[in-house]
Amino acid sequence: MKYVSCVNELFRNEISKFHEFVLYGQNVSAGSCLGGLTRGLGESKGCSVFNVPNTENTLVGIGFGLMLSGTSSAFFMKQQDFLLLGIDQLTNTNNFVRQQAPTASFTIVNITMDAGYEGIQSSLNSLSDLCAIANCKGYTLSSKQDAELVVEQCFAKPGFRIISVSQRLFATEILDFQTAIAVHDDFVVRYRQGDTATIACSNFSLPQGKKLCDHFSQSGLDASLYGITAAHPCSYKPIVDDARKTGRLVIIDDSKSYSSINALLEIEALRAGVGMVHVVKRRMTEDSYRPLSESFDVDVSDVALHLNLPLRVA
Amino acid sequence: MSIGRDYASLSARIVKSRFAQLVVNEHLKSKMFAIPVHLALGHEAFSEAVAAAMRDGDKLICSHRNLHYQFARGATLFEILEEFKLSDKGLAKGRGGSMNLTNPDGSIVYTSSILGNNLCVAAGVALSKRIKREEGVVSVVTGDGGMEEGAFYETLENARNMDLPLIILVENNHWSLGTRIEERRKPINLSQLASGLGARYTALEGNDPIQYRDELMAVRGRVHLQRIPEIVEVRLTTLGDWRLQTDEFPGGKFINYHAGSAPKVSLDNGPVLGSDASDPVYLIKENLGEPGFARLIESTRRLFSDFLTT
């Protein structure tokens, strides 16, 4: 199943459970239906749909106003960067509403432009940066398992959160780990378990992490693979505990952020005495903001060197 | 102006709001509060008319300068003073302060200190009314500074597109912080702006509370029935200004009142602060005549006797 179809179906199921729901955004029921993400979402009986003008600041405020009045809603939008136009609402109004014990849910579902060649409008691809400014909860969807976990557990829950999906992954087959072993409360998902190294993936880097994990397997080594779905601080204990056993931790981050939330995991791992911690990140330069492919590959030989492992490099 | 029962009732409320603010001002002068407070001396005729025009189910959303609406919507002076002391006996149990103070019992469901911020939220509250098929309209207060924000245009655009029962109240006091309109921008014709978006516009001035109330009730009726958002711009004066003498300005530099205490305003001098129509209490005095006004002052003083003697 394609990534976009899977996520669409999950949202459709959740929205159908509401007696009253407002779905709004640009192109949500017209044009491309946001590339298929929102197609058919408004067909539920209790769902009111609004295609709206390009007014992100107000659209974020409307969601909070609905929430204050006990009406649940979701604002679907493209370009995480455009959400910066609503940063006042995300920060100030959110900080008011969160104190009111809201009974309604408000979710912003944004598409992170990470397919490449988008230039400056893909400057922001780190959901954790956005969540850090707004001090709000956020989740990135990378696999069938984390999408099910987040959408089914968070979407209808009273309160506010941002759920981010990846444009790059839209047309790909969704990652579906039959071996997903454990799911932890803080939205850390363990997909594989091994004893040689621990791989932790944040933002939308799970495909890269899986690929690295496959390299381990091809080299006759087993690595644990974790996805950090939460873009806000959460408990990394399962990852750290695993890394203490394996003695090696690789943290993969495909974002462009230099203040990524992964630093928290890195510090926690080092404090816990994990022997080798290696962070794989993009190297950003002034040139990085031109329209570029934005492909992000893990340098397996570099990982092998840092972890002192005989990884087979294709 | 005819002095009917409605006028007597509204003028009593206006004077009460003025007295209450003067008591708050005395507390501000004595530095009793750690939080910033924005008085709204001179705004009382409009806020009381807004409250009088509201009906069951209506909601009011305010800005940082909301004290006059708090009193108009039923907050007591005690609750306000305690709130400003951040006490749990306050209107919002000390959690709102002044600039984010709400009063759900008085239908004030949201208040924001960020210019333009409350407009967007008001659109959401109005949309919820539409979705839930609830009675009532939503009124949101902004100023001639707040309307400069992009959120003003965006909110009006969305309210029109979504057919929302929204009234945008623009308190035009000609100032934003310490700058006059002409010091920061060209004039904005709100009537044309509203018209361009298919919305409506009403202008008010003169501090006649009965005229204000009646016009606002007419606006409310239109918005409720037709779901076409409307801007109501009221021209008013924020009283409490003073002159600061410096070497550069030996005759005194005009300082408009924005926030904190109004240092030259004293409760001892009574509630009349102006000498023309810019002061709604002055107008009440003129309309009631000396004996009637003196009786009103006396009865209002009795209401606040606990606060006036401390």
Coordinates of C-alpha atoms in Angstrom, one line a residue:
Chain A
M1 CA 0.0 0.0 0.0
K2 CA 1.2 3.5 -0.8
Y3 CA 2.2 5.7 2.1
V4 CA -0.4 8.4 1.2
S5 CA -3.2 5.9 0.8
C6 CA -2.4 4.3 4.2
V7 CA -2.3 7.6 6.0
N8 CA -5.5 8.8 4.2
E9 CA -7.3 5.6 5.3
L10 CA -6.3 6.0 8.9
F11 CA -7.5 9.6 9.0
R12 CA -10.7 8.6 7.3
N13 CA -11.4 6.0 9.9
E14 CA -10.8 8.4 12.8
I15 CA -12.9 11.3 11.3
S16 CA -15.8 8.9 10.8
K17 CA -15.9 8.4 14.6
F18 CA -16.7 12.1 15.3
H19 CA -20.3 13.2 15.7
E20 CA -19.1 16.7 14.6
F21 CA -15.9 17.5 12.9
V22 CA -14.5 20.4 10.9
L23 CA -11.9 19.6 8.2
Y24 CA -10.4 22.6 6.5
G25 CA -7.4 23.7 4.5
Q26 CA -6.4 24.7 1.0
N27 CA -7.4 22.1 -1.6
V28 CA -8.7 19.7 0.9
S29 CA -11.7 18.7 -1.2
A30 CA -10.8 20.4 -4.5
G31 CA -8.0 20.2 -6.9
S32 CA -5.5 17.6 -5.9
C33 CA -7.1 17.0 -2.5
L34 CA -3.6 17.8 -1.2
G35 CA -2.1 15.1 -3.3
G36 CA -4.5 12.4 -2.2
L37 CA -4.0 12.9 1.5
T38 CA -7.4 14.4 2.1
R39 CA -9.3 12.6 -0.6
G40 CA -12.7 11.5 0.7
L41 CA -12.0 12.6 4.2
G42 CA -15.1 14.8 4.3
E43 CA -17.5 12.1 3.3
S44 CA -18.3 11.2 6.9
K45 CA -21.8 12.3 8.0
G46 CA -20.7 14.6 10.8
C47 CA -17.8 16.2 8.9
S48 CA -18.0 19.8 7.6
V49 CA -15.4 20.6 4.9
F50 CA -14.0 24.0 4.0
N51 CA -11.6 24.8 1.2
V52 CA -10.1 28.0 2.5
P53 CA -8.0 30.9 1.2
N54 CA -4.3 31.2 1.8
T55 CA -4.4 32.7 5.3
E56 CA -2.4 30.3 7.5
N57 CA -2.2 32.6 10.5
T58 CA -5.9 32.9 10.7
L59 CA -6.5 29.2 9.9
V60 CA -4.4 28.1 12.8
G61 CA -6.3 30.6 15.0
I62 CA -9.6 29.2 13.8
G63 CA -8.7 25.8 14.9
F64 CA -8.0 27.0 18.4
G65 CA -11.2 29.0 18.4
L66 CA -13.1 25.9 17.4
M67 CA -11.3 24.0 20.1
L68 CA -12.2 26.6 22.8
S69 CA -15.8 26.2 21.7
G70 CA -15.7 22.4 22.0
T71 CA -15.6 21.6 18.2
S72 CA -12.9 19.2 17.0
S73 CA -11.1 20.0 13.8
A74 CA -8.1 19.3 11.6
F75 CA -6.3 21.8 9.4
F76 CA -4.5 20.0 6.5
M77 CA -1.8 22.0 4.8
K78 CA 1.2 21.7 2.6
Q79 CA 4.7 23.1 3.2
Q80 CA 5.8 23.1 6.8
D81 CA 7.4 26.5 6.1
F82 CA 3.9 28.0 5.6
L83 CA 3.1 27.1 9.1
L84 CA 5.6 29.6 10.3
L85 CA 3.0 32.2 9.3
G86 CA 0.9 30.9 12.2
I87 CA 3.6 30.8 14.8
D88 CA 1.9 33.4 17.0
Q89 CA -1.2 31.2 17.2
L90 CA 0.8 28.1 17.6
T91 CA 2.7 29.6 20.5
N92 CA 0.5 32.2 22.3
T93 CA -3.0 30.9 21.6
N94 CA -1.9 27.3 22.2
N95 CA -0.5 28.3 25.6
F96 CA -3.8 29.8 26.5
V97 CA -6.0 27.0 25.3
R98 CA -3.9 24.2 26.9
Q99 CA -4.7 25.7 30.3
Q100 CA -8.5 25.5 29.7
A101 CA -8.7 21.7 29.9
P102 CA -10.0 21.5 26.3
T103 CA -12.6 18.9 25.5
A104 CA -12.1 19.1 21.7
S105 CA -9.2 18.1 19.5
F106 CA -7.3 20.2 17.1
T107 CA -4.7 18.7 14.7
I108 CA -2.6 20.4 12.1
V109 CA -1.6 17.9 9.5
N110 CA 1.2 19.3 7.4
I111 CA 3.1 17.9 4.5
T112 CA 6.9 18.4 4.9
M113 CA 8.4 19.3 1.5
D114 CA 11.3 17.0 1.4
A115 CA 11.1 15.5 -2.1
G116 CA 13.8 17.9 -3.3
Y117 CA 14.2 20.8 -5.7
E118 CA 11.8 23.0 -3.7
G119 CA 14.5 25.5 -2.8
I120 CA 13.8 27.9 0.1
Q121 CA 10.2 26.8 0.7
S122 CA 11.6 23.5 2.1
S123 CA 14.0 25.4 4.5
L124 CA 12.1 24.0 7.5
N125 CA 11.9 20.2 7.5
S126 CA 12.4 19.6 11.1
L127 CA 9.1 19.2 13.0
S128 CA 10.9 19.2 16.3
D129 CA 12.2 22.7 15.6
L130 CA 8.6 23.9 15.1
C131 CA 7.4 22.0 18.2
A132 CA 10.2 23.5 20.2
I133 CA 9.1 27.1 19.4
A134 CA 5.4 26.3 20.1
N135 CA 6.1 23.9 23.0
C136 CA 3.6 21.6 21.5
K137 CA 3.4 17.9 20.7
G138 CA 4.3 16.7 17.2
Y139 CA 4.6 13.4 15.4
T140 CA 6.2 12.4 12.1
L141 CA 4.7 9.5 10.2
S142 CA 7.1 7.1 8.5
S143 CA 5.7 3.6 8.7
K144 CA 2.4 1.8 8.8
Q145 CA 3.0 1.0 12.5
D146 CA 3.8 4.6 13.6
A147 CA 1.0 6.0 11.5
E148 CA -1.5 3.7 13.1
L149 CA -0.1 4.4 16.5
V150 CA -0.2 8.2 16.2
V151 CA -3.5 8.6 14.2
E152 CA -5.4 6.1 16.3
Q153 CA -4.1 7.3 19.7
C154 CA -3.7 11.0 19.1
F155 CA -6.0 12.4 16.4
A156 CA -9.2 12.3 18.4
K157 CA -7.8 13.0 21.7
P158 CA -8.7 16.4 23.3
G159 CA -5.8 18.8 22.9
F160 CA -3.6 20.1 20.1
R161 CA -0.8 18.5 18.1
I162 CA 0.9 18.6 14.8
I163 CA 1.2 15.5 12.7
S164 CA 3.7 15.7 9.8
V165 CA 3.8 13.6 6.7
S166 CA 6.6 13.4 4.2
Q167 CA 6.1 14.5 0.6
R168 CA 9.1 12.3 -0.4
L169 CA 7.3 9.2 0.9
F170 CA 3.9 9.9 -0.6
A171 CA 4.2 7.7 -3.7
T172 CA 6.3 5.0 -2.1
E173 CA 5.1 1.8 -0.6
I174 CA 4.7 2.4 3.1
L175 CA 7.2 0.8 5.3
D176 CA 5.5 -2.1 7.0
F177 CA 7.5 -4.0 9.5
Q178 CA 5.9 -7.4 10.2
T179 CA 8.5 -7.7 13.0
A180 CA 7.6 -4.5 14.8
I181 CA 8.1 -5.8 18.3
A182 CA 7.3 -3.2 20.8
V183 CA 5.5 0.0 20.9
H184 CA 6.3 2.4 23.8
D185 CA 4.0 4.9 25.3
D186 CA 6.1 7.8 24.3
F187 CA 5.8 7.0 20.6
V188 CA 9.1 5.3 20.2
V189 CA 8.6 2.2 18.0
R190 CA 11.0 -0.7 17.9
Y191 CA 11.0 -2.3 14.5
R192 CA 13.8 -4.8 14.8
Q193 CA 16.0 -6.1 17.6
G194 CA 19.7 -7.0 17.3
D195 CA 22.7 -7.2 19.5
T196 CA 25.4 -5.5 17.5
A197 CA 24.2 -1.9 17.4
T198 CA 21.2 0.3 18.0
I199 CA 19.9 2.5 15.3
A200 CA 17.5 5.3 16.2
C201 CA 15.7 7.3 13.5
S202 CA 14.1 10.7 13.9
N203 CA 12.1 13.1 11.7
F204 CA 11.6 11.1 8.4
S205 CA 14.8 9.1 8.4
L206 CA 13.3 5.7 9.1
P207 CA 13.9 4.6 5.4
Q208 CA 17.6 5.4 5.8
G209 CA 17.7 3.6 9.1
K210 CA 16.1 0.5 7.6
K211 CA 18.6 0.6 4.8
L212 CA 21.5 0.8 7.3
C213 CA 19.9 -2.0 9.3
D214 CA 19.8 -4.1 6.1
H215 CA 23.5 -3.4 5.6
F216 CA 24.1 -4.9 9.1
S217 CA 22.1 -8.0 8.1
Q218 CA 24.0 -8.4 4.9
S219 CA 27.2 -8.2 6.9
G220 CA 26.0 -11.0 9.2
L221 CA 25.2 -8.6 12.0
D222 CA 22.0 -7.8 13.7
A223 CA 21.1 -4.2 14.7
S224 CA 18.1 -2.9 16.6
L225 CA 16.0 -0.4 14.7
Y226 CA 13.9 2.3 16.5
G227 CA 11.8 5.1 15.1
I228 CA 11.3 8.2 17.2
T229 CA 7.9 9.3 16.1
A230 CA 7.5 12.1 18.7
A231 CA 9.0 15.4 17.7
H232 CA 8.8 16.7 21.3
P233 CA 10.9 15.5 24.2
C234 CA 9.9 12.1 25.3
S235 CA 11.4 9.2 27.2
Y236 CA 14.3 7.6 25.2
K237 CA 14.7 4.9 27.8
P238 CA 13.9 2.0 25.5
I239 CA 16.5 3.1 23.0
V240 CA 19.2 3.9 25.7
D241 CA 18.6 0.6 27.4
D242 CA 19.0 -1.2 24.1
A243 CA 22.1 0.8 23.3
R244 CA 23.7 -0.1 26.6
K245 CA 23.3 -3.7 25.7
T246 CA 24.7 -3.3 22.1
G247 CA 27.3 -0.8 23.1
R248 CA 26.8 1.2 19.9
L249 CA 24.2 3.8 19.0
V250 CA 23.6 5.4 15.6
I251 CA 21.3 8.4 15.6
I252 CA 20.0 9.3 12.2
D253 CA 18.4 12.7 11.5
D254 CA 17.4 13.8 8.0
S255 CA 16.4 17.2 9.1
K256 CA 18.2 20.4 8.4
S257 CA 18.2 21.5 12.0
Y258 CA 21.3 22.2 14.0
S259 CA 19.4 22.1 17.3
S260 CA 17.6 18.9 16.8
I261 CA 15.8 17.1 19.5
N262 CA 18.3 14.2 18.9
A263 CA 20.8 16.0 21.1
L264 CA 18.6 14.9 24.0
L265 CA 19.0 11.3 23.1
E266 CA 22.7 11.7 22.5
I267 CA 23.2 13.2 25.9
E268 CA 21.1 10.6 27.6
A269 CA 23.0 7.8 25.9
L270 CA 26.4 9.2 26.8
R271 CA 25.3 9.7 30.4
A272 CA 24.1 6.1 30.5
G273 CA 27.6 5.0 29.4
V274 CA 26.8 3.9 25.9
G275 CA 30.3 3.2 24.5
M276 CA 30.0 4.5 21.0
V277 CA 27.5 7.1 19.8
H278 CA 27.5 8.3 16.2
V279 CA 25.1 10.9 14.9
V280 CA 24.4 10.9 11.1
K281 CA 23.1 14.3 10.0
R282 CA 23.0 16.4 6.9
R283 CA 25.9 18.8 6.5
M284 CA 24.3 22.2 5.8
T285 CA 26.1 24.9 3.9
E286 CA 25.1 28.2 2.4
D287 CA 24.5 26.3 -0.8
S288 CA 22.0 23.9 0.8
Y289 CA 19.1 26.2 0.3
R290 CA 19.2 26.2 -3.5
P291 CA 16.9 23.9 -5.3
L292 CA 18.7 20.6 -4.8
S293 CA 17.9 16.9 -4.8
E294 CA 18.0 16.9 -1.0
S295 CA 18.6 13.2 -1.0
F296 CA 20.1 12.0 2.2
D297 CA 22.0 8.8 2.3
V298 CA 23.8 7.3 5.3
D299 CA 27.5 6.8 4.6
V300 CA 27.8 3.1 5.6
S301 CA 31.6 3.1 5.6
D302 CA 31.6 6.1 7.9
V303 CA 29.3 4.3 10.3
A304 CA 31.5 1.2 10.1
L305 CA 34.5 3.3 10.9
H306 CA 32.9 5.1 13.9
L307 CA 31.4 1.9 15.3
N308 CA 34.4 -0.2 14.6
L309 CA 32.3 -2.8 12.8
P310 CA 33.1 -4.8 9.6
L311 CA 30.0 -3.6 7.7
R312 CA 29.8 -4.7 4.1
V313 CA 29.5 -1.6 1.8
A314 CA 27.6 -2.1 -1.4
Chain B
M1 CA -31.0 64.0 24.5
S2 CA -34.0 62.4 26.2
I3 CA -33.3 61.0 29.7
G4 CA -35.3 57.8 29.8
R5 CA -35.0 54.8 32.0
D6 CA -32.6 53.2 29.5
Y7 CA -30.3 56.2 29.6
A8 CA -30.4 56.3 33.4
S9 CA -29.5 52.6 33.6
L10 CA -26.7 52.8 31.0
S11 CA -25.2 56.0 32.5
A12 CA -25.2 54.4 35.9
R13 CA -23.2 51.5 34.5
I14 CA -20.8 53.8 32.7
V15 CA -20.1 55.8 35.9
K16 CA -19.8 52.6 37.9
S17 CA -17.2 51.4 35.3
R18 CA -15.4 54.7 35.6
F19 CA -15.3 54.6 39.4
A20 CA -14.0 51.0 39.4
Q21 CA -11.2 51.9 37.0
L22 CA -10.3 54.9 39.1
V23 CA -9.9 52.5 42.1
V24 CA -7.8 50.3 40.0
N25 CA -5.7 53.3 39.0
E26 CA -5.2 54.2 42.6
H27 CA -3.9 50.7 43.2
L28 CA -1.6 51.1 40.2
K29 CA -0.3 54.4 41.5
S30 CA 0.5 52.6 44.7
K31 CA 2.3 49.8 42.8
M32 CA 0.0 47.1 44.1
F33 CA 0.2 44.9 41.0
A34 CA 3.2 43.2 39.5
I35 CA 1.4 42.7 36.2
P36 CA 0.9 45.3 33.4
V37 CA -2.6 46.8 33.3
H38 CA -4.3 48.8 30.6
L39 CA -7.0 51.1 31.8
A40 CA -9.8 52.1 29.4
L41 CA -10.9 55.5 30.7
G42 CA -13.1 57.1 28.1
H43 CA -14.1 53.8 26.6
E44 CA -16.9 53.1 29.0
A45 CA -19.9 54.2 26.9
F46 CA -18.9 51.9 24.1
S47 CA -18.2 48.9 26.3
E48 CA -21.4 49.3 28.2
A49 CA -23.4 49.6 25.0
V50 CA -21.7 46.5 23.6
A51 CA -22.7 44.6 26.7
A52 CA -26.2 45.9 26.6
A53 CA -26.6 44.8 23.0
M54 CA -25.4 41.3 23.7
R55 CA -28.0 38.5 23.9
D56 CA -28.0 34.9 25.2
G57 CA -25.5 32.8 23.3
D58 CA -23.3 35.7 22.2
K59 CA -19.6 35.6 22.9
L60 CA -17.2 38.4 23.4
I61 CA -13.5 38.2 22.6
C62 CA -11.2 40.9 23.9
S63 CA -7.7 42.4 23.5
H64 CA -5.1 43.4 26.1
R65 CA -7.2 46.5 27.0
N66 CA -10.3 44.7 28.3
L67 CA -10.9 46.0 31.8
H68 CA -14.0 48.0 30.7
Y69 CA -15.5 44.9 29.1
Q70 CA -14.8 42.9 32.3
F71 CA -16.8 45.3 34.3
A72 CA -19.5 45.6 31.6
R73 CA -19.9 41.8 31.6
G74 CA -20.3 41.5 35.3
A75 CA -16.9 41.2 36.9
T76 CA -16.8 42.8 40.3
L77 CA -14.1 45.3 41.4
F78 CA -13.0 42.8 44.1
E79 CA -12.6 40.0 41.6
I80 CA -10.5 42.3 39.3
L81 CA -8.3 43.6 42.1
E82 CA -7.7 40.1 43.4
E83 CA -7.0 38.9 39.8
F84 CA -4.5 41.6 39.3
K85 CA -2.8 40.6 42.5
L86 CA -2.7 37.1 41.0
S87 CA -4.8 35.8 43.9
D88 CA -6.9 32.7 43.7
K89 CA -9.8 34.9 44.7
G90 CA -9.5 36.7 41.4
L91 CA -11.8 36.5 38.4
A92 CA -9.7 33.8 36.8
K93 CA -8.3 32.6 40.1
G94 CA -5.1 34.6 39.4
R95 CA -4.3 32.7 36.3
G96 CA -5.2 35.3 33.7
G97 CA -3.6 38.5 34.9
S98 CA -5.0 41.4 32.9
M99 CA -4.0 40.9 29.3
N100 CA -5.3 37.4 29.0
L101 CA -8.2 37.7 31.4
T102 CA -11.3 35.8 30.4
N103 CA -14.7 35.5 32.1
P104 CA -16.7 32.6 30.7
D105 CA -19.6 33.4 33.0
G106 CA -19.7 36.8 31.3
S107 CA -19.3 35.3 27.9
I108 CA -15.7 36.6 27.5
V109 CA -14.2 33.4 26.3
Y110 CA -10.8 34.5 25.0
T111 CA -8.6 37.5 25.4
S112 CA -5.2 38.1 23.9
S113 CA -2.4 40.5 24.3
I114 CA -1.0 39.9 20.9
L115 CA -2.3 42.4 18.3
G116 CA -4.5 40.6 15.7
N117 CA -4.3 37.3 17.5
N118 CA -7.8 37.3 18.9
L119 CA -9.4 38.0 15.6
C120 CA -8.4 34.6 14.2
V121 CA -9.6 32.8 17.3
A122 CA -12.9 34.7 17.1
A123 CA -13.5 33.4 13.6
G124 CA -13.0 29.9 15.0
V125 CA -15.5 30.5 17.8
A126 CA -18.0 31.8 15.3
L127 CA -17.4 28.8 13.0
S128 CA -18.1 26.5 15.9
K129 CA -21.5 28.3 16.4
R130 CA -22.3 27.7 12.8
I131 CA -21.3 24.0 12.9
K132 CA -23.2 23.4 16.2
R133 CA -26.2 25.6 14.9
E134 CA -26.0 27.6 18.1
E135 CA -27.7 30.8 18.6
G136 CA -25.7 34.0 19.0
V137 CA -23.0 36.1 17.4
V138 CA -19.4 36.6 18.2
S139 CA -17.9 40.0 18.8
V140 CA -14.2 40.6 18.8
V141 CA -12.5 43.8 20.0
T142 CA -9.4 45.3 18.3
G143 CA -8.1 48.8 17.8
D144 CA -6.6 51.0 15.2
G145 CA -3.3 49.4 15.9
G146 CA -4.6 45.8 15.8
M147 CA -6.4 46.3 12.6
E148 CA -3.1 47.0 10.9
E149 CA -2.1 43.4 11.3
G150 CA -2.6 41.0 8.5
A151 CA -4.8 38.9 10.7
F152 CA -7.5 41.6 10.4
Y153 CA -7.8 41.1 6.7
E154 CA -7.4 37.4 6.9
T155 CA -10.1 37.1 9.5
L156 CA -12.6 39.2 7.6
E157 CA -11.9 37.2 4.5
N158 CA -12.5 33.9 6.2
A159 CA -15.5 35.1 8.1
R160 CA -17.1 36.3 4.8
N161 CA -16.2 33.1 3.0
M162 CA -17.5 30.9 5.8
D163 CA -20.6 33.0 6.4
L164 CA -19.7 33.5 10.1
P165 CA -21.8 35.5 12.6
L166 CA -18.8 37.8 13.5
I167 CA -18.7 41.5 14.5
I168 CA -15.3 43.1 14.6
L169 CA -15.3 46.0 17.0
V170 CA -12.5 48.5 16.3
E171 CA -11.9 50.9 19.1
N172 CA -10.1 53.6 17.2
N173 CA -8.4 55.8 19.9
H174 CA -5.9 57.1 17.3
W175 CA -2.9 55.7 19.2
S176 CA -0.9 52.6 19.1
L177 CA 1.5 52.6 22.0
G178 CA 3.0 56.1 21.7
T179 CA 2.4 56.9 18.1
R180 CA -0.6 58.5 16.5
I181 CA -2.1 57.0 13.3
E182 CA -0.6 59.7 11.1
E183 CA 2.9 59.0 12.6
R184 CA 2.8 55.4 11.5
R185 CA 0.7 55.0 8.4
K186 CA -1.7 56.4 5.8
P187 CA -5.4 56.4 6.7
I188 CA -7.2 53.1 6.1
N189 CA -10.8 53.3 4.9
L190 CA -12.4 50.4 6.7
S191 CA -15.7 51.0 4.9
Q192 CA -14.1 50.4 1.6
L193 CA -12.0 47.5 2.9
A194 CA -15.2 45.8 4.3
S195 CA -17.1 46.5 1.1
G196 CA -14.2 45.0 -1.0
L197 CA -14.7 41.7 0.8
G198 CA -18.4 41.8 0.7
A199 CA -18.7 42.6 4.4
R200 CA -20.4 45.5 6.1
Y201 CA -19.2 48.6 8.1
T202 CA -20.7 50.9 10.7
A203 CA -19.1 54.0 12.2
L204 CA -19.9 55.3 15.6
E205 CA -18.7 58.3 17.6
G206 CA -20.0 60.8 20.1
N207 CA -20.3 58.7 23.2
D208 CA -24.1 58.5 23.3
P209 CA -24.7 55.2 24.9
I210 CA -28.2 54.8 23.7
Q211 CA -27.3 55.5 20.1
Y212 CA -24.3 53.1 20.5
R213 CA -26.5 50.4 21.9
D214 CA -29.3 50.8 19.3
E215 CA -26.8 50.8 16.5
L216 CA -25.0 47.7 17.9
M217 CA -28.3 45.9 18.3
A218 CA -29.1 46.6 14.7
V219 CA -25.7 45.3 13.7
R220 CA -26.2 42.3 15.8
G221 CA -29.5 41.6 14.2
R222 CA -28.1 41.8 10.7
V223 CA -25.1 39.6 11.5
H224 CA -27.2 37.0 13.2
L225 CA -29.8 36.9 10.5
Q226 CA -27.6 37.2 7.4
R227 CA -24.3 35.8 8.5
I228 CA -22.4 38.6 6.9
P229 CA -19.5 39.9 9.1
E230 CA -19.5 43.5 10.0
I231 CA -16.9 46.0 11.2
V232 CA -18.0 48.5 13.8
E233 CA -15.5 51.3 14.1
V234 CA -15.9 53.6 17.1
R235 CA -13.9 56.7 17.4
L236 CA -13.0 57.4 21.0
T237 CA -10.4 58.9 23.3
T238 CA -8.4 57.0 25.9
L239 CA -8.3 59.5 28.8
G240 CA -5.5 59.8 31.3
D241 CA -2.9 61.7 29.3
W242 CA -0.6 64.1 31.0
R243 CA 2.2 66.5 30.3
L244 CA 5.8 65.6 31.2
Q245 CA 8.0 68.6 31.9
T246 CA 11.6 68.2 30.6
D247 CA 14.4 70.6 29.7
E248 CA 13.5 70.0 26.1
F249 CA 9.8 70.5 26.7
P250 CA 9.5 73.2 29.4
G251 CA 5.8 73.6 28.6
G252 CA 5.4 69.9 29.1
K253 CA 5.4 67.1 26.5
F254 CA 2.1 65.4 25.8
I255 CA 2.1 61.8 27.0
N256 CA -0.8 59.7 25.8
Y257 CA -2.1 57.1 28.2
H258 CA -1.2 53.6 27.2
A259 CA -0.8 51.4 30.2
G260 CA 0.0 51.4 33.9
S261 CA -1.2 54.2 36.1
A262 CA -2.6 57.5 34.9
P263 CA -0.5 59.6 37.3
K264 CA -2.5 62.8 37.0
V265 CA -5.9 61.1 37.5
S266 CA -7.1 61.0 41.1
L267 CA -10.1 59.4 42.6
D268 CA -10.4 62.4 44.9
N269 CA -11.2 64.6 42.0
G270 CA -14.3 62.6 41.0
P271 CA -15.1 60.6 37.9
V272 CA -15.2 63.4 35.3
L273 CA -11.9 63.5 33.5
G274 CA -12.7 65.6 30.4
S275 CA -14.6 68.7 29.4
D276 CA -16.1 67.7 26.1
A277 CA -17.8 64.7 24.4
S278 CA -14.5 62.7 24.5
D279 CA -15.4 61.9 28.1
P280 CA -18.7 59.9 28.3
V281 CA -18.9 60.7 32.0
Y282 CA -18.7 64.5 31.3
L283 CA -21.6 64.0 28.8
I284 CA -23.6 62.2 31.5
K285 CA -23.0 65.1 33.9
E286 CA -24.2 67.5 31.2
N287 CA -27.3 65.5 30.4
L288 CA -28.3 64.7 34.0
G289 CA -27.6 68.2 35.3
E290 CA -25.8 68.9 38.6
P291 CA -28.4 67.5 41.0
G292 CA -29.0 64.3 39.1
F293 CA -25.3 63.7 38.5
A294 CA -24.5 64.3 42.2
R295 CA -27.1 61.7 43.2
L296 CA -25.6 59.3 40.7
I297 CA -22.1 59.9 42.1
E298 CA -23.3 59.4 45.6
S299 CA -25.0 56.1 44.9
T300 CA -22.0 54.9 43.0
R301 CA -19.7 55.9 45.8
R302 CA -21.8 53.9 48.2
L303 CA -21.3 50.8 45.9
F304 CA -17.6 51.1 46.2
S305 CA -17.4 52.4 49.8
D306 CA -15.3 49.4 50.9
F307 CA -12.7 50.3 48.3
L308 CA -12.8 54.1 48.6
T309 CA -12.0 54.1 52.3
T310 CA -8.9 51.9 52.1

